[in-house]
Every structure is written in structure tokens, then in C-alpha cells.
Amino acid sequence: MINIVVIKPYDGIEKVIKEAFEEHPLRNSLSYEIIDTLAPLALEKAQPFNYVFSPQTDVVIARYFSAQHIRNQKITCIEIALTGYDVVIAINECIKLYNPKKIAVFTPKDTLYEASNLIEIYKQQEIILMEITDLDTLQEQLNQAKANGVDAVVGGLIVVESARKLGMQGVLTRLSKMNITKAINDAIQIVEITRKKNEENKRLRGIMDYSFGGIISTDSDGNIILINRHAQEFFGYDVQKAGPKTIWDLLPDLSRDAIKNGDVIEDELMKIKGTLITFNMVPISGKNGNSGVVITFQKVTAIQKLEGKIRNKIHEKGFYARYRFSDIITKSPTMLECIERARRFSKVNSNVLLIGETGTGKEMFAQSIHNESQRRDGPFVAINCAALPEALLESELFGYVDGAFTGAAKGGKAGLFEIAHNGTIFLDEIQDISAKLQGRLLRVIEEREIIRLGHDRVTSIDVRIISASNQDLWRKVERGEFRSDLLYRLDVLQLEIPPLAQRDQDVLLLAEYFIANHDFGFKSTVKEISPEGKLLLMEYTWPGNIRELRNFCERLCVTCDKPIADAKDVKRALYGGNIIPINLSEKPKQAGPSVTMKEMEKKIILDTLVLCGGSKKMAARELGWSKSTLWRKMKEHGIS
């Protein structure tokens, strides 16, 4: 619907206006209102026009001075156009009524030329054409006409009434239905154009506001034409409140010649309001050369953050941390103190070294530290350094380019350090990396940059390193097996995770949790463990720690078909079906290795290997260890 307001230029025109609207082919899409002109009253009282329009008004149709005033208010207005024929009709009426010798015709500039060609038909009267400009000069024009012997005037309502006050006769130039219809058509056209333009501007504004940086468009004089939301927020500039500005109000150091000449500036780093940004400027070419420039800029920190998201998205393989400190099940004071220390470590960006036996939950701590740190929105990348041979581990950590080595993936591959940018990388079993990789890792930590295999380009990274080991790395340094300078950089903050043997309160707590909340992939009848069975669990040393305890619970749920598992069921699940005569009471009561514990561990390994027919893979699974852990422990105990 198009809402039109018509200011009637004189009384008696209402019928013509209504007929023009009601006969219009688009009448069902038009809504109109007719109001009185305020021009005569404003002239009489020497006060400004006081038209008030509804916010729903799309366009106003008016004549002469009313149209001029409304346009000055920046309201869309269509002026009702006169034709030379309308002027001739009014002149004829004037001659018929008053038979004057000299007639002054007041008409807008657009009608003057057509009227001048038509008045030549009048031989008995002198016709003077006078261009209407504004109210301020009208009275002067009328006085001049009176002084020049004009008997009558032809024009609009204000012209006629003002002339009569000076003693001259006057005749209105009346409007026909054709005049009104043409004005309606012009009004419809301009509203449709305006709406289309507003829609395009709205779309452009949406594109600009939802871009990832600031956008400013200026004319060749530096006046700001468009500025998007990001730029307004960055400069603290509200277009609605502050009004128009020049680009130098925002960027005082920008060269004026650069704007005038339409210079091209690409990816220039500059500091504005204490913030480092990337700055771009390109000219806008018009018919007469440079008609302005478009400036775009973006915070470097935003680019880095986006880069991190892109890296993570491209290599989306689940590089996120699932666990939080609230997921760690414990009542042990030692473990609670360990968690509290880890929480403090989360607040800083320093590298962390986790020390603990296999199966104690080192990666769970690493993920929890990441999730409570400022890097929580970045990737969490974990890798077991003992699980891969040196060459493969190197390519995984640092990445490679196309053709770097035989079998390299086409297009190359980003390394885990690149993927972990703005996040955390967890290097498990760090003690097993080779001397060569220790050197490369040291450089990454010191320089905060990596070079892909087969490449010569440096890539900057921002990564927090959390490493883990189940061995005393300083002992390895003493034996020359680990670089001390690397360890100094990894061991900024150290967290020792207690083994399950030092967490008496947690053995039954965890067992009950695993049985009640298991996700072993089958339905179990076991609901709880008998008191005798619980005593066996409390007496066992759990060399495989929580991993071994979870595997025990899974075996128990498989092998026991009773709601309450008794001592026999527990023994069967602990030792794979054979009752191994081990003195379960020989449980260490303090931290640190002991002869008794080592002997017990060696015996358990030997018995499990016998039970599994010598299969190291099966034995590792029964013990709840990884194969690399079993091989290492066999080597430590001299088991071939």
C-alpha cells in the first residue's frame, strides 16, 4: 500500500482529486488523504508552514510554495505540474471576466517555456510572464507588476489573494484531473524507486554490518557516506547522534592526497587507538574519475582468532577437551589437593608437566586444565609420543608440504602444533621422544614458530604445552637420555598425580561408579560387590591404576551373572579366571617405588603372560595397559 497526502491548492478541487484516485488503475494499492493548504495563513501571519504528516506517509502531492516548503523538510514531495494549456484557460477566463489590458502570469519555471509559445495568440492584451521563485520575492514582484500598469494577474491562490490586496484582479490557474493523475503517477513511481533503493541500502547495510571488520565509504572530499556497525563501535561514533563527519575526524593521520587521488593501500599494519589493525583502501571510480574511496580494516587479534578457528575447522577431527575437573571422581584429600593445584595452573599460560603412573588420569587433568583456561575456546590436541616411530611423529607434530617425502599426502598436511594454535597441545609419554625431536621441540617452545617438513616458510603459533610422563625425567637427564634445557621449559609448573594405591577412599567409589554407570556396550546384572569382594579390592595394589580398575569392572560385569558379585567373582575378574597366589596384603602405604611392589608387579606381568599364552597384546589388555607400557615394564623387569 502506498500512502499519499494531497495538499489541496484551493477550495473546490476535492472532487477532482477524489475522481483521479478512484479512477486510477492502481486504486486498490493507494491510500490517500486530502488536507488544506497552509500557505495563505503562513503568508498572512508571517509564520512558517506547520504541516504535520503521519509516519506512514510515503509521499506528499502539493503545489508551488507548499511543495517548496515540504521539500526543504526533506520529505518526499511531488509538485503538481501545470501545462501551457492550463495557463491559456486561466488567461481566457481573466479576459472574459475583467477584459484587462495588461495581464501578469505567475508560473513555475517549468511552465514558462510552453506558456511563452502560446501567449502569442493574444493580440488585444499584453501578457507578461513572471517566474515564481519564493514567498520572499513574491510581494516585490507583485509591486513591480502594479507599478508597470498590470490590471490583473493569473496564478495560484497566494498570488491571486496577494494581488487583490494591491487592487489588482486575479484568476486562479486551476488544475484538471489530468494534472492530478500525472502527479499520482509520479508519486507512485518515486515511492517504488525509493522503496527499492531503501531495500538495496538495507541489504548493503546488512552486508556491511555483518562483515568481519570495519568498512567506511567516503566521497573524494573525505566526507563519510557510509560507515558500518563495526567501524562505529571501534571509533565510538554514532551516525544518528553525531551526524556527518569526515574521515579525518576518525583517522587524522590519513593523507588527504591519498583520498583525493584515490590511492590504493593494501594490508598495511597500523596502530589506531592503541590497537593494531590491518588497513586497506581502494578508490571508487565514477564518470568523472575518482569519486571517493572504500576503507576496510580489521583488528589483528580478530584475524588471529579467526585463523585459529579456520585451522581447527579444516582439521576437524575432534580436537576438543571433553573432561573438566568436575568429572574427576574422588574423595581423597591428596587428590583434592592435586585438583586445586591444577585449577591454579589453569589461570596462567605457563607450560605444565604432569607426572604420574600409567592409568592415573593424566590426560583427564590436561583436558580439565585446558577447559578452565583462557584457551578453552581453542583446540585441544593430544598425541602419545611413544605410540609413533620418530619419522611419523615428526610429520604429525610439525606437518609437511606436498612432496616432502615418499607417501606424503597431496597438498601437504598441517602439523598438530599448527592445529593447536591458540589452544593447548598435550604431549603424553614425552620421555620417549628422540634426541632429534627434542631439539626441534625446544626450538618451537623458544621461538613460538614451526617449519613444515620440506618447507622453508615459518609459521607463527601460540600454543600452551602440557606434557606428561610416568618416569622421573630428571633421572633421564642425569643419564643423558633427555635434554635438560628442554625439560626446564616443559617443567615450568609440575603436577604429580597420585596413584590409586595412595587413594584408599577412591577404590570402592570408582568401582561403584564404573559398575553403575558403565558404557561397556552390554547390559549387566551386577549391581554391587559383596563386603568380602570389596576387601579384596582394597587390598589389591592396582599397578594399572584407574585404567586397570575400569577394565576389572568391565570383566566383572561380563563374567558375573549375579546382582551381587562375591569374593570368588572378584578374584576371577582380577586374575582372568585363575587364582594367582599373590599376597594381596603387601600393599605399599607410601609414595615411591619399593622392592616389594616391584617384585609384585613383575610377578603379575609374568603370570598374566602365562595366562595369555605369551601374547603381549592380550596381556596388555588384561592388565589395562597400553602395549608400549607393557613393553617398557617388561624391559625394566628384565622379562624377555
CSV table of N, CA, C and O in Angstrom, one decimal, residues 42 162 190 268 290 360 387 482 579 618:
chain,number,residue,atom,x,y,z
A,42,ALA,N,0.1,31.1,6.4
A,42,ALA,CA,1.5,31.4,6.8
A,42,ALA,C,2.0,32.7,6.3
A,42,ALA,O,2.7,33.4,6.9
A,162,SER,N,-2.9,37.9,-2.9
A,162,SER,CA,-1.9,39.0,-2.6
A,162,SER,C,-2.1,40.1,-3.7
A,162,SER,O,-2.0,41.3,-3.3
A,190,ILE,N,8.0,7.4,-7.8
A,190,ILE,CA,9.1,7.8,-6.9
A,190,ILE,C,9.0,6.9,-5.6
A,190,ILE,O,10.1,6.6,-5.0
A,268,GLU,N,48.1,-2.9,5.1
A,268,GLU,CA,49.1,-2.1,5.8
A,268,GLU,C,48.8,-2.2,7.3
A,268,GLU,O,47.6,-2.0,7.7
A,290,ASN,N,37.9,9.7,-10.0
A,290,ASN,CA,37.8,9.3,-8.6
A,290,ASN,C,36.6,10.0,-7.9
A,290,ASN,O,36.5,11.2,-7.8
A,360,THR,N,46.7,-43.1,35.7
A,360,THR,CA,46.2,-42.3,36.8
A,360,THR,C,45.3,-41.1,36.3
A,360,THR,O,44.8,-40.4,37.2
A,387,ALA,N,53.7,-43.8,20.9
A,387,ALA,CA,52.9,-44.7,20.0
A,387,ALA,C,53.4,-44.6,18.6
A,387,ALA,O,53.0,-45.5,17.8
A,482,PHE,N,67.7,-37.3,28.2
A,482,PHE,CA,66.7,-36.2,27.9
A,482,PHE,C,67.4,-34.9,28.1
A,482,PHE,O,68.2,-34.8,29.0
A,579,ILE,N,43.2,-68.3,40.0
A,579,ILE,CA,43.5,-67.7,41.3
A,579,ILE,C,45.0,-67.7,41.5
A,579,ILE,O,45.7,-68.8,41.6
A,618,MET,N,47.3,-59.5,24.4
A,618,MET,CA,46.3,-59.9,25.3
A,618,MET,C,46.6,-59.5,26.7
A,618,MET,O,45.8,-59.1,27.5
